[in-house]
């Protein structure tokens, strides 16, 4: 039973706990195969086998060939490698790139760096529900457009983009298509054998794997320039000694995800609906993102006349977020919510609830009453601000 004193973790979009099966696999690798997979001796070959097995597990989750996966330290690195590597490789053909205003910092700041190097970036706005209309995307592509990067599932709102439609447009214009899949891989079905995607970033810690390890899917024949230089590992595209235990953990997390994504999604949808039904009649409440079709693990709401940071404190022991964890120390209103047309005040009142495999109905019940009470308390404390 959950009591008022227990912390209630509703921040699964920031990170997820390690699945016990993943922890067990990592412990086994640490004690029996923790060698350098690039070494030519027997022990090295043992670790190389562990890495190969993890690639097979991740490849099965994404329906790709294991040789199309590069190991990285996480989605930040994968995004950097895909966008910098793709743009630089095709620089001689043109310097125009396309992305959205609602991307994660780990994409936005890569494009900003390229802007300083003379690339021209089209920053596309979404509709009010967070989606990018296909016509707007196609209209932004030019003869010199080389690469587009679009976030699959938005980390703040749960908005899901039409990756199939956007990718098809990229294919017909010979534009390299990168997808930041940090919030989608391992959480919703992603079939890269059938999606027109050239590059996809992912990270283990968003789907119950360890932190500090991720991957970049690179479709066969996709040209990218390496962004790091060193040893000959991973075809020199991403050199460095591989963290065997972390990679084994990622592989196991992928395997677990393969077996329970559908069940997870049903569980999350039921809890998200419970949460929404419990708070939707709070006066001045506004839902940020899609009403339908969004990722069920995220519910983002703003509320009139209450400030998000104060709400966050008043909600303790609930662990929720006001925006992306990477930006949580910034006082700026969320650029994602601003791009959806929210005012600064509206954006500053937003709370992101993100749910996961371990979330229970009792925790949601507690979250509902905590949210309702906190809004009331803050309004009572500053009655002159209310209307
Ligand atoms: C959409 C998105 N992209 C990229 C990242 C960065 O991932 P990592 O922490 O693995 O570098 C995150 C994580 O916060 C994310 O949510």
Tab-separated table of C-alpha atoms in Angstrom, residues 157-312:
chain	number	residue	atom	x	y	z
A	157	UNK	CA	4.439	15.914	-24.036
A	158	UNK	CA	4.401	12.347	-25.377
A	159	UNK	CA	3.404	13.662	-28.826
A	160	UNK	CA	4.123	11.047	-31.507
A	161	UNK	CA	5.281	12.178	-34.966
A	162	UNK	CA	4.348	10.409	-38.202
A	163	UNK	CA	7.750	8.873	-38.824
A	164	UNK	CA	6.541	6.766	-41.732
A	165	UNK	CA	5.052	9.768	-43.571
A	166	UNK	CA	7.992	12.064	-42.872
A	167	UNK	CA	10.493	9.371	-43.871
A	168	UNK	CA	8.695	8.692	-47.149
A	169	UNK	CA	8.984	12.394	-48.012
A	170	UNK	CA	12.701	12.319	-47.186
A	171	UNK	CA	13.207	9.290	-49.431
A	172	UNK	CA	11.457	10.987	-52.351
A	173	UNK	CA	13.694	14.082	-51.957
A	174	UNK	CA	16.947	12.183	-51.294
A	175	UNK	CA	17.220	13.684	-47.810
A	176	UNK	CA	18.926	11.724	-45.028
A	177	UNK	CA	16.385	11.055	-42.254
A	178	UNK	CA	17.479	10.869	-38.625
A	179	UNK	CA	15.032	10.063	-35.833
A	180	UNK	CA	15.706	10.642	-32.149
A	181	UNK	CA	14.135	7.494	-30.756
A	182	UNK	CA	15.261	7.997	-27.149
A	183	UNK	CA	11.648	7.960	-25.925
A	184	UNK	CA	10.332	5.382	-28.389
A	185	UNK	CA	12.796	2.503	-28.766
A	186	UNK	CA	11.919	-0.189	-26.239
A	187	UNK	CA	8.685	1.613	-25.335
A	188	UNK	CA	6.567	1.353	-28.494
A	189	UNK	CA	6.937	-1.022	-31.445
A	190	UNK	CA	9.609	0.296	-33.830
A	191	UNK	CA	10.050	-1.738	-37.025
A	192	UNK	CA	13.013	-0.258	-38.854
A	193	UNK	CA	12.848	-2.855	-41.606
A	194	UNK	CA	9.630	-1.186	-42.708
A	195	UNK	CA	10.138	2.431	-41.678
A	196	UNK	CA	11.940	4.775	-44.109
A	197	UNK	CA	14.532	5.840	-41.531
A	198	UNK	CA	18.276	6.143	-42.204
A	199	UNK	CA	19.521	6.845	-38.690
A	200	UNK	CA	17.887	6.290	-35.300
A	201	UNK	CA	19.259	7.136	-31.852
A	202	UNK	CA	18.314	5.253	-28.718
A	203	UNK	CA	19.411	4.918	-25.120
A	204	UNK	CA	19.107	2.028	-22.659
A	205	UNK	CA	18.182	3.969	-19.529
A	206	UNK	CA	14.792	4.976	-20.935
A	207	UNK	CA	13.697	1.344	-21.194
A	208	UNK	CA	14.899	-0.234	-17.946
A	209	UNK	CA	18.513	-0.663	-19.035
A	210	UNK	CA	21.680	0.901	-17.616
A	211	UNK	CA	22.707	4.549	-17.957
A	212	UNK	CA	25.684	5.453	-20.126
A	213	UNK	CA	24.994	3.175	-23.067
A	214	UNK	CA	22.979	3.599	-26.232
A	215	UNK	CA	23.071	2.841	-29.900
A	216	UNK	CA	22.769	4.399	-33.310
A	217	UNK	CA	21.012	2.500	-36.068
A	218	UNK	CA	22.684	3.239	-39.396
A	219	UNK	CA	20.794	1.841	-42.384
A	220	UNK	CA	22.912	-0.047	-44.860
A	221	UNK	CA	24.734	2.338	-47.204
A	222	UNK	CA	24.017	5.486	-45.167
A	223	UNK	CA	27.075	7.732	-45.284
A	224	UNK	CA	28.179	9.306	-41.995
A	225	UNK	CA	31.514	10.836	-41.069
A	226	UNK	CA	33.013	9.728	-37.708
A	227	UNK	CA	33.059	12.383	-35.007
A	228	UNK	CA	35.670	10.718	-32.794
A	229	UNK	CA	39.025	9.268	-33.714
A	230	UNK	CA	40.984	6.524	-32.013
A	231	UNK	CA	41.180	2.746	-32.320
A	232	UNK	CA	39.685	0.617	-35.037
A	233	UNK	CA	36.568	-0.459	-33.144
A	234	UNK	CA	33.139	-0.335	-34.802
A	235	UNK	CA	34.543	0.195	-38.308
A	236	UNK	CA	36.254	3.373	-37.029
A	237	UNK	CA	32.842	5.089	-37.015
A	238	UNK	CA	32.792	5.128	-33.234
A	239	UNK	CA	36.115	4.006	-31.779
A	240	UNK	CA	36.775	3.192	-28.107
A	241	UNK	CA	36.769	0.100	-25.879
A	242	UNK	CA	33.232	-1.199	-25.545
A	243	UNK	CA	31.599	-1.386	-22.076
A	244	UNK	CA	30.660	-5.062	-22.237
A	245	UNK	CA	28.472	-5.104	-19.134
A	246	UNK	CA	26.479	-2.022	-20.148
A	247	UNK	CA	25.996	-3.372	-23.659
A	248	UNK	CA	24.866	-6.727	-22.265
A	249	UNK	CA	22.401	-4.784	-20.084
A	250	UNK	CA	21.086	-2.890	-23.100
A	251	UNK	CA	20.646	-6.153	-24.985
A	252	UNK	CA	18.760	-7.735	-22.105
A	253	UNK	CA	16.547	-4.655	-21.711
A	254	UNK	CA	15.763	-4.884	-25.438
A	255	UNK	CA	14.898	-8.538	-25.054
A	256	UNK	CA	12.600	-7.848	-22.095
A	257	UNK	CA	10.973	-4.997	-24.055
A	258	UNK	CA	10.390	-7.266	-27.048
A	259	UNK	CA	8.379	-9.574	-24.833
A	260	UNK	CA	6.262	-6.981	-23.035
A	261	UNK	CA	5.826	-3.782	-25.065
A	262	UNK	CA	2.165	-4.492	-25.833
A	263	UNK	CA	1.376	-5.327	-22.210
A	264	UNK	CA	3.284	-2.235	-21.019
A	265	UNK	CA	1.309	0.011	-23.375
A	266	UNK	CA	-2.036	-1.311	-22.143
A	267	UNK	CA	-0.926	-0.875	-18.528
A	268	UNK	CA	0.246	2.700	-19.191
A	269	UNK	CA	-2.893	3.671	-21.092
A	270	UNK	CA	-5.111	2.490	-18.223
A	271	UNK	CA	-3.083	4.437	-15.664
A	272	UNK	CA	-2.817	7.569	-17.816
A	273	UNK	CA	-6.608	7.525	-18.277
A	274	UNK	CA	-7.077	7.093	-14.531
A	275	UNK	CA	-4.801	10.084	-13.906
A	276	UNK	CA	-6.492	12.263	-16.528
A	277	UNK	CA	-9.988	11.413	-15.304
A	278	UNK	CA	-8.896	12.224	-11.770
A	279	UNK	CA	-7.635	15.730	-12.518
A	280	UNK	CA	-9.324	16.917	-15.711
A	281	UNK	CA	-12.029	18.892	-13.899
A	282	UNK	CA	-9.516	20.993	-11.946
A	283	UNK	CA	-10.409	24.567	-12.821
A	284	UNK	CA	-8.167	26.135	-15.468
A	285	UNK	CA	-6.479	22.845	-16.391
A	286	UNK	CA	-4.982	22.514	-19.857
A	287	UNK	CA	-3.588	19.364	-21.441
A	288	UNK	CA	-0.397	19.863	-23.402
A	289	UNK	CA	-0.029	17.606	-26.432
A	290	UNK	CA	-2.294	15.264	-28.339
A	291	UNK	CA	-5.687	14.396	-26.851
A	292	UNK	CA	-5.564	11.094	-28.709
A	293	UNK	CA	-2.778	9.034	-30.221
A	294	UNK	CA	-0.003	10.286	-27.942
A	295	UNK	CA	2.377	8.004	-26.039
A	296	UNK	CA	0.378	6.759	-23.009
A	297	UNK	CA	3.324	6.946	-20.603
A	298	UNK	CA	3.338	10.766	-20.537
A	299	UNK	CA	0.682	13.239	-19.419
A	300	UNK	CA	1.603	16.933	-19.449
A	301	UNK	CA	-0.804	19.444	-17.910
A	302	UNK	CA	-0.712	23.148	-17.182
A	303	UNK	CA	-2.995	24.963	-14.785
A	304	UNK	CA	-4.049	28.568	-14.552
A	305	UNK	CA	-2.532	30.851	-11.875
A	306	UNK	CA	-0.164	28.306	-10.395
A	307	UNK	CA	3.564	28.227	-10.984
A	308	UNK	CA	5.098	24.869	-11.940
A	309	UNK	CA	8.194	25.066	-9.705
A	310	UNK	CA	6.040	25.771	-6.607
A	311	UNK	CA	3.699	23.012	-7.665
A	312	UNK	CA	6.625	20.619	-8.006
